[in-house]
């Protein structure tokens, strides 16, 4: 399902004509929209008042600068919100999962939005409020990078353990495979046991020649045979079969330490693989303990990351809505002037048909505000330079709120 369409719309309040102003009160644009869009013969949208404080607007130059900056900031913050939501859904393994915003859904939060004075003081300058909003979004983005790196490292550790325990004999850990009975002679000053991985089709060949693998071949057919006493390295008949898998067999071979390097070279020449492994009685238990520890750490990391991501998404969404509300306020002051006499309304069009009908109706209602720049009755805006030039131009101020999609 596509994400819901929500707009923050601002339009001037209606003032009675001067001749009728005695005893008459202004009609808020919120009430006008509520009557026009959510009443009558067909309900094409729900509308909700957005409660904003009176912000410090500063000079015209500062307003124009803030307008340009907020247009860029909005894209940056929306990107942070989107990344956090995608990460939260990935961790939950649920594409429809959406964290609650202060205990309510995102739509409910927008419907009942009130400016959070405790976090973003309205008496500050526009630049200060904007900087506070951006700092919150940047902090969340930085936190996401750090926690994602930790989570990824924990997952990679689990993968590495699985690769060591689940691969073939060329790569898997020998802990738990090699037993005490496979080691003919414990490591000592003169003897040691090495482990050789042999292709299954070469096992007979290996068993027939492993005792001579420390003896180099003659330089030529006419060269005299080497003095075997100089190359004694393998204990005769010491090869022990440890395990066989689909493609390979593992053997334990007892060597004199002086012949280890020559034996390795002989194995390498014949494409046998010598595995570096020192047997200990506790190896299997240590390997299992490490696997359990790594798995527990990964599970704990995923749970903590998931909880943080849900909380961070909620906070980023609140920052995004505040930033959009600030942008609407700035655009409205630039458009309608001072003193501030407009309302901001959250408009939730009803379905795809509602989107086009509401745009058309809003265009007709506020065509007199277009100032010759179009946007009268159609549902498509007109691109104009200047204010909100990165968006379509409507005769009223309109900013999209990116709502989370649902499955």
Short mmCIF file of C-alpha atoms in Angstrom, two decimals:
data_model
loop_
_atom_site.label_atom_id
_atom_site.label_comp_id
_atom_site.label_asym_id
_atom_site.label_seq_id
_atom_site.Cartn_x
_atom_site.Cartn_y
_atom_site.Cartn_z
CA UNK A 1 0.00 0.00 0.00
CA UNK A 2 1.30 3.45 -0.87
CA UNK A 3 2.02 5.87 1.95
CA UNK A 4 -0.85 8.13 3.00
CA UNK A 5 -0.91 11.61 1.49
CA UNK A 6 -0.88 14.40 4.08
CA UNK A 7 -0.41 18.12 3.52
CA UNK A 8 0.22 20.98 5.89
CA UNK A 9 -1.84 23.76 4.34
CA UNK A 10 -1.81 27.44 5.37
CA UNK A 11 -4.20 30.11 4.14
CA UNK A 12 -5.22 33.56 5.42
CA UNK A 13 -8.10 33.80 7.83
CA UNK A 14 -11.19 35.52 6.48
CA UNK A 15 -11.82 39.03 7.74
CA UNK A 16 -15.23 40.64 7.42
CA UNK A 17 -15.49 43.70 5.15
CA UNK A 18 -14.81 46.97 7.00
CA UNK A 19 -18.47 48.02 6.71
CA UNK A 20 -19.52 44.85 8.52
CA UNK A 21 -16.64 44.56 10.92
CA UNK A 22 -18.53 45.91 13.96
CA UNK A 23 -19.17 42.97 16.23
CA UNK A 24 -18.05 40.48 13.60
CA UNK A 25 -15.14 38.09 14.07
CA UNK A 26 -12.72 36.59 11.59
CA UNK A 27 -13.36 33.11 10.23
CA UNK A 28 -10.28 30.94 10.53
CA UNK A 29 -9.04 29.17 7.43
CA UNK A 30 -9.15 25.94 9.45
CA UNK A 31 -12.91 26.34 9.92
CA UNK A 32 -13.31 27.16 6.23
CA UNK A 33 -11.40 24.03 5.19
CA UNK A 34 -13.28 21.90 7.67
CA UNK A 35 -16.59 23.11 6.29
CA UNK A 36 -15.53 22.78 2.66
CA UNK A 37 -13.60 19.51 2.69
CA UNK A 38 -15.00 17.48 5.57
CA UNK A 39 -18.70 18.40 5.44
CA UNK A 40 -21.46 18.60 2.88
CA UNK A 41 -22.44 16.02 0.32
CA UNK A 42 -19.10 14.21 0.05
CA UNK A 43 -16.22 13.90 2.49
CA UNK A 44 -13.00 14.11 0.48
CA UNK A 45 -10.60 14.81 3.33
CA UNK A 46 -10.23 15.06 7.06
CA UNK A 47 -8.75 18.26 8.40
CA UNK A 48 -7.06 18.95 11.72
CA UNK A 49 -5.77 22.15 13.27
CA UNK A 50 -2.00 22.41 13.63
CA UNK A 51 -1.16 24.26 16.84
CA UNK A 52 1.82 26.54 16.33
CA UNK A 53 3.22 29.26 18.58
CA UNK A 54 3.99 32.76 17.36
CA UNK A 55 7.56 32.51 16.12
CA UNK A 56 10.14 35.27 15.80
CA UNK A 57 10.19 36.11 12.10
CA UNK A 58 13.08 38.60 11.97
CA UNK A 59 13.81 40.61 8.85
CA UNK A 60 12.64 39.94 5.31
CA UNK A 61 16.16 38.91 4.32
CA UNK A 62 16.34 36.40 7.18
CA UNK A 63 12.94 35.00 6.18
CA UNK A 64 14.01 34.50 2.58
CA UNK A 65 17.27 32.86 3.71
CA UNK A 66 15.35 30.62 6.13
CA UNK A 67 12.93 29.63 3.37
CA UNK A 68 15.75 28.51 1.08
CA UNK A 69 17.55 26.68 3.89
CA UNK A 70 14.41 24.91 5.13
CA UNK A 71 13.70 23.57 1.64
CA UNK A 72 17.11 21.86 1.71
CA UNK A 73 16.84 20.81 5.34
CA UNK A 74 13.50 19.11 4.73
CA UNK A 75 15.05 16.71 2.22
CA UNK A 76 17.93 15.93 4.58
CA UNK A 77 15.68 15.17 7.53
CA UNK A 78 13.22 13.15 5.40
CA UNK A 79 16.17 11.00 4.32
CA UNK A 80 17.12 10.32 7.96
CA UNK A 81 13.52 9.39 8.78
CA UNK A 82 13.36 7.02 5.82
CA UNK A 83 16.66 5.31 6.71
CA UNK A 84 15.59 4.76 10.29
CA UNK A 85 12.23 3.31 9.26
CA UNK A 86 13.84 0.94 6.76
CA UNK A 87 16.34 -0.18 9.40
CA UNK A 88 13.61 -0.73 11.98
CA UNK A 89 11.59 -2.83 9.53
CA UNK A 90 14.66 -4.86 8.57
CA UNK A 91 15.37 -5.65 12.22
CA UNK A 92 11.75 -6.59 12.84
CA UNK A 93 11.65 -8.56 9.56
CA UNK A 94 8.30 -6.92 8.88
CA UNK A 95 7.82 -4.50 5.98
CA UNK A 96 4.65 -3.12 7.54
CA UNK A 97 6.17 -2.41 10.96
CA UNK A 98 6.00 1.24 11.96
CA UNK A 99 7.08 2.42 15.44
CA UNK A 100 4.61 4.48 17.42
CA UNK A 101 5.21 8.19 17.90
CA UNK A 102 4.79 9.02 21.59
CA UNK A 103 2.47 6.07 21.94
CA UNK A 104 0.31 6.80 18.88
CA UNK A 105 0.49 6.17 15.15
CA UNK A 106 2.22 8.63 12.85
CA UNK A 107 -1.13 9.76 11.45
CA UNK A 108 -2.53 10.35 14.95
CA UNK A 109 0.57 12.33 15.88
CA UNK A 110 0.10 14.66 12.90
CA UNK A 111 -3.62 15.02 13.58
CA UNK A 112 -2.99 16.21 17.12
CA UNK A 113 0.31 18.02 16.48
CA UNK A 114 1.35 20.70 18.93
CA UNK A 115 4.68 22.47 18.89
CA UNK A 116 7.03 20.96 21.50
CA UNK A 117 8.11 24.04 23.38
CA UNK A 118 10.32 22.03 25.75
CA UNK A 119 12.56 20.82 22.90
CA UNK A 120 12.34 23.70 20.43
CA UNK A 121 11.81 27.06 22.12
CA UNK A 122 9.62 29.30 20.00
CA UNK A 123 11.12 32.48 21.49
CA UNK A 124 14.46 31.67 19.83
CA UNK A 125 15.34 33.06 16.42
CA UNK A 126 14.33 31.12 13.33
CA UNK A 127 17.98 30.19 12.76
CA UNK A 128 18.28 28.86 16.31
CA UNK A 129 15.09 26.79 16.03
CA UNK A 130 16.18 25.44 12.66
CA UNK A 131 19.66 24.62 14.01
CA UNK A 132 18.14 22.74 16.98
CA UNK A 133 16.00 20.65 14.63
CA UNK A 134 18.95 19.86 12.37
CA UNK A 135 21.16 18.99 15.35
CA UNK A 136 18.58 16.45 16.52
CA UNK A 137 18.42 14.84 13.07
CA UNK A 138 22.23 14.81 12.73
CA UNK A 139 22.64 13.20 16.14
CA UNK A 140 20.20 10.44 15.20
CA UNK A 141 21.94 9.86 11.87
CA UNK A 142 25.34 9.62 13.59
CA UNK A 143 23.90 7.24 16.17
CA UNK A 144 22.52 5.06 13.41
CA UNK A 145 25.94 4.79 11.75
CA UNK A 146 27.69 3.79 14.98
CA UNK A 147 25.07 1.26 16.06
CA UNK A 148 24.77 -0.20 12.58
CA UNK A 149 28.54 -0.77 12.52
CA UNK A 150 28.40 -2.56 15.89
CA UNK A 151 25.42 -4.65 14.81
CA UNK A 152 27.10 -5.59 11.52
CA UNK A 153 30.27 -6.64 13.36
CA UNK A 154 28.22 -8.87 15.68
CA UNK A 155 26.48 -10.49 12.70
CA UNK A 156 29.80 -11.04 10.94
CA UNK A 157 31.18 -12.75 14.04
CA UNK A 158 28.25 -15.18 14.00
CA UNK A 159 28.80 -15.80 10.29
CA UNK A 160 32.49 -16.46 10.86
CA UNK A 161 31.67 -19.00 13.59
CA UNK A 162 29.14 -20.69 11.31
CA UNK A 163 31.70 -20.82 8.50
CA UNK A 164 34.27 -22.39 10.79
CA UNK A 165 31.85 -25.03 12.08
CA UNK A 166 29.89 -25.67 8.91
CA UNK A 167 32.40 -25.55 6.08
CA UNK A 168 34.34 -28.39 4.53
CA UNK A 169 37.51 -29.88 5.99
CA UNK A 170 39.67 -27.28 4.25
CA UNK A 171 38.17 -24.43 6.28
CA UNK A 172 36.11 -25.66 9.22
CA UNK A 173 37.47 -25.67 12.75
CA UNK A 174 39.03 -28.94 13.86
CA UNK A 175 37.94 -28.38 17.45
CA UNK A 176 35.47 -31.12 18.32
CA UNK A 177 36.57 -33.20 15.33
CA UNK A 178 40.02 -34.20 16.51
CA UNK A 179 39.88 -36.43 19.61
CA UNK A 180 42.56 -37.64 21.97
CA UNK A 181 42.70 -41.05 20.22
CA UNK A 182 43.62 -39.34 16.93
CA UNK A 183 46.83 -37.99 18.40
CA UNK A 184 49.39 -40.80 18.69
CA UNK A 185 52.00 -38.72 20.41
CA UNK A 186 51.35 -35.61 22.43
CA UNK A 187 53.41 -32.59 21.52
CA UNK A 188 56.87 -32.92 23.01
CA UNK A 189 60.37 -31.68 22.44
CA UNK A 190 60.87 -34.10 19.55
CA UNK A 191 57.44 -35.25 18.32
CA UNK A 192 54.30 -33.54 17.14
CA UNK A 193 51.11 -34.41 15.26
CA UNK A 194 50.03 -32.62 12.11
CA UNK A 195 46.69 -32.89 10.31
CA UNK A 196 46.45 -33.35 6.57
CA UNK A 197 43.38 -32.86 4.35
CA UNK A 198 43.50 -35.20 1.36
CA UNK A 199 41.10 -35.34 -1.60
CA UNK A 200 39.03 -38.50 -1.26
CA UNK A 201 40.16 -39.83 -4.62
CA UNK A 202 43.81 -39.55 -3.43
CA UNK A 203 43.55 -41.31 -0.06
CA UNK A 204 45.16 -44.56 -1.25
CA UNK A 205 47.98 -42.65 -2.88
CA UNK A 206 48.50 -40.61 0.29
CA UNK A 207 48.62 -43.68 2.54
CA UNK A 208 51.17 -45.23 0.22
CA UNK A 209 53.56 -42.29 0.20
CA UNK A 210 53.07 -40.14 3.31
CA UNK A 211 56.03 -41.79 5.11
CA UNK A 212 58.34 -40.54 2.35
CA UNK A 213 57.01 -37.02 1.95
CA UNK A 214 59.98 -35.61 3.87
CA UNK A 215 62.40 -37.06 1.29
CA UNK A 216 63.02 -34.75 -1.68
CA UNK A 217 62.87 -36.34 -5.14
CA UNK A 218 66.21 -36.87 -6.96
CA UNK A 219 67.43 -33.98 -9.05
CA UNK A 220 67.48 -36.26 -12.12
CA UNK A 221 67.00 -39.84 -13.07
CA UNK A 222 70.77 -40.42 -12.95
CA UNK A 223 71.26 -38.70 -9.59
CA UNK A 224 71.98 -40.97 -6.62
CA UNK A 225 69.21 -41.55 -4.11
CA UNK A 226 69.18 -39.25 -1.12
CA UNK A 227 70.44 -40.48 2.21
CA UNK A 228 67.12 -41.18 3.97
CA UNK A 229 68.69 -40.88 7.41
CA UNK A 230 69.11 -37.18 6.79
CA UNK A 231 65.42 -36.71 6.09
CA UNK A 232 63.79 -38.91 8.69
CA UNK A 233 60.68 -37.00 9.70
CA UNK A 234 57.55 -39.18 9.67
CA UNK A 235 56.93 -41.81 12.31
CA UNK A 236 56.20 -44.97 10.30
CA UNK A 237 52.58 -46.20 10.20
CA UNK A 238 51.45 -43.21 12.25
CA UNK A 239 48.70 -41.97 9.89
CA UNK A 240 45.29 -42.10 11.58
CA UNK A 241 42.00 -41.44 9.78
CA UNK A 242 40.09 -38.76 11.65
CA UNK A 243 37.00 -38.00 9.54
CA UNK A 244 35.79 -38.04 5.94
CA UNK A 245 33.31 -35.63 4.37
CA UNK A 246 31.92 -35.41 0.85
CA UNK A 247 35.14 -34.44 -0.92
CA UNK A 248 38.00 -34.79 1.54
CA UNK A 249 39.51 -36.99 4.23
CA UNK A 250 41.40 -35.79 7.30
CA UNK A 251 44.42 -37.69 8.61
CA UNK A 252 46.56 -37.21 11.70
CA UNK A 253 50.27 -37.91 11.10
CA UNK A 254 52.98 -38.02 13.78
CA UNK A 255 56.25 -36.35 12.85
CA UNK A 256 59.63 -35.60 14.28
CA UNK A 257 59.72 -31.84 14.70
CA UNK A 258 62.85 -31.61 12.53
CA UNK A 259 60.89 -32.94 9.57
CA UNK A 260 57.75 -30.79 9.81
CA UNK A 261 58.75 -28.18 7.22
CA UNK A 262 59.96 -30.83 4.75
CA UNK A 263 56.71 -32.77 5.25
CA UNK A 264 54.66 -29.62 4.58
CA UNK A 265 56.61 -28.98 1.39
CA UNK A 266 56.05 -32.55 0.25
CA UNK A 267 52.30 -32.26 0.92
CA UNK A 268 52.14 -28.97 -0.94
CA UNK A 269 53.82 -30.51 -3.99
CA UNK A 270 51.14 -33.22 -4.07
CA UNK A 271 48.22 -30.86 -3.33
CA UNK A 272 47.58 -32.15 0.16
CA UNK A 273 46.64 -29.46 2.70
CA UNK A 274 48.29 -29.34 6.10
CA UNK A 275 45.98 -27.76 8.71
CA UNK A 276 47.64 -25.83 11.53
CA UNK A 277 45.99 -27.14 14.70
CA UNK A 278 47.22 -27.86 18.22
CA UNK A 279 45.00 -30.38 19.99
CA UNK A 280 43.86 -29.64 23.55
CA UNK A 281 41.35 -31.50 25.69
CA UNK A 282 39.27 -28.36 26.19
CA UNK A 283 39.18 -27.30 22.51
CA UNK A 284 35.67 -28.60 21.79
CA UNK A 285 34.23 -27.05 24.92
CA UNK A 286 36.02 -23.76 24.27
CA UNK A 287 34.70 -23.66 20.70
CA UNK A 288 31.14 -24.32 21.83
CA UNK A 289 31.44 -21.71 24.57
CA UNK A 290 32.72 -19.16 22.05
CA UNK A 291 29.90 -19.95 19.62
CA UNK A 292 27.30 -19.54 22.38
CA UNK A 293 28.89 -16.30 23.55
CA UNK A 294 29.01 -14.81 20.05
CA UNK A 295 25.42 -15.85 19.35
CA UNK A 296 24.24 -14.32 22.64
CA UNK A 297 26.11 -11.09 21.92
CA UNK A 298 24.61 -10.90 18.43
CA UNK A 299 21.10 -11.50 19.78
CA UNK A 300 21.56 -8.85 22.46
CA UNK A 301 22.99 -6.43 19.90
CA UNK A 302 20.04 -6.97 17.56
CA UNK A 303 17.51 -6.44 20.37
CA UNK A 304 19.20 -3.27 21.60
CA UNK A 305 19.61 -1.94 18.06
CA UNK A 306 15.98 -2.68 17.26
CA UNK A 307 14.75 -0.84 20.37
CA UNK A 308 17.01 2.13 19.67
CA UNK A 309 16.00 2.30 16.00
CA UNK A 310 12.29 2.35 16.86
CA UNK A 311 12.84 5.14 19.38
CA UNK A 312 15.11 7.05 16.99
CA UNK A 313 12.57 6.78 14.17
CA UNK A 314 9.86 8.23 16.40
CA UNK A 315 12.12 11.11 17.38
CA UNK A 316 13.19 11.77 13.79
CA UNK A 317 9.58 11.79 12.61
CA UNK A 318 8.72 14.38 15.26
CA UNK A 319 11.70 16.48 14.14
CA UNK A 320 10.56 16.21 10.51
CA UNK A 321 7.00 17.37 11.31
CA UNK A 322 8.33 20.29 13.38
CA UNK A 323 10.64 21.26 10.51
CA UNK A 324 7.77 21.13 8.01
CA UNK A 325 5.56 23.17 10.33
CA UNK A 326 8.35 25.74 10.62
CA UNK A 327 8.66 25.85 6.85
CA UNK A 328 4.93 26.37 6.44
CA UNK A 329 5.07 29.22 8.95
CA UNK A 330 7.98 30.93 7.18
CA UNK A 331 6.43 30.50 3.72
CA UNK A 332 3.12 31.85 4.99
CA UNK A 333 4.66 34.98 6.47
CA UNK A 334 6.49 35.60 3.19
CA UNK A 335 3.31 34.97 1.22
CA UNK A 336 0.70 36.69 3.39
CA UNK A 337 2.75 39.24 5.31
CA UNK A 338 2.50 40.53 8.87
CA UNK A 339 0.85 40.56 11.31
CA UNK A 340 0.43 36.79 11.36
CA UNK A 341 -3.18 36.05 10.46
CA UNK A 342 -3.35 32.54 9.03
CA UNK A 343 -4.07 29.04 10.25
CA UNK A 344 -2.11 25.89 9.50
CA UNK A 345 -4.18 22.78 8.86
CA UNK A 346 -3.23 19.13 8.39
CA UNK A 347 -5.21 17.85 5.42
CA UNK A 348 -5.64 14.08 4.95
CA UNK A 349 -7.18 13.47 1.49
CA UNK A 350 -9.39 10.38 1.32
CA UNK A 351 -7.86 7.98 -1.22
CA UNK A 352 -6.42 8.70 -4.65
CA UNK A 353 -9.64 10.33 -5.86
CA UNK A 354 -9.62 12.56 -2.81
CA UNK A 355 -6.15 13.88 -3.67
CA UNK A 356 -7.18 15.30 -7.04
CA UNK A 357 -10.58 16.53 -5.82
CA UNK A 358 -9.10 18.29 -2.79
CA UNK A 359 -6.36 19.95 -4.84
CA UNK A 360 -8.95 21.18 -7.30
CA UNK A 361 -11.25 22.46 -4.58
CA UNK A 362 -8.43 24.21 -2.74
CA UNK A 363 -7.30 25.79 -5.98
CA UNK A 364 -10.79 27.16 -6.60
CA UNK A 365 -11.18 28.38 -3.01
CA UNK A 366 -7.91 30.32 -3.02
CA UNK A 367 -7.57 31.26 -6.69
CA UNK A 368 -7.70 34.93 -5.67
CA UNK A 369 -4.37 34.47 -3.85
CA UNK A 370 -2.51 33.35 -6.98
CA UNK A 371 -1.61 36.87 -8.02
CA UNK A 372 -1.61 35.98 -11.71
CA UNK A 373 0.74 33.02 -11.22
CA UNK A 374 -1.80 30.34 -11.98
CA UNK A 375 -2.97 27.54 -9.75
CA UNK A 376 -6.62 28.58 -9.91
CA UNK A 377 -8.73 25.52 -10.47
CA UNK A 378 -6.43 22.71 -11.54
CA UNK A 379 -4.91 20.01 -9.41
CA UNK A 380 -1.42 20.59 -10.81
CA UNK A 381 0.69 23.43 -9.50
CA UNK A 382 2.71 25.81 -11.65
CA UNK A 383 6.46 26.08 -11.25
CA UNK A 384 7.48 29.65 -10.44
CA UNK A 385 10.80 31.14 -9.38
CA UNK A 386 11.30 32.37 -5.84
CA UNK A 387 9.29 31.10 -2.92
CA UNK A 388 9.02 27.30 -2.78
CA UNK A 389 10.62 27.05 -6.22
CA UNK A 390 11.52 23.40 -5.58
CA UNK A 391 7.82 22.53 -5.39
CA UNK A 392 4.69 23.19 -7.40
CA UNK A 393 3.18 26.60 -6.81
CA UNK A 394 -0.29 26.67 -5.29
CA UNK A 395 -2.17 29.86 -4.38
CA UNK A 396 -2.03 28.65 -0.78
CA UNK A 397 1.00 27.33 1.12
CA UNK A 398 1.28 23.53 1.03
CA UNK A 399 4.03 21.25 2.34
CA UNK A 400 3.93 17.45 2.07
CA UNK A 401 4.33 15.26 5.15
CA UNK A 402 5.95 11.95 4.23
CA UNK A 403 3.89 9.32 6.03
CA UNK A 404 5.16 5.74 6.53
CA UNK A 405 3.89 3.21 4.00
CA UNK A 406 1.99 0.17 5.21
CA UNK A 407 1.88 -3.36 3.76
#
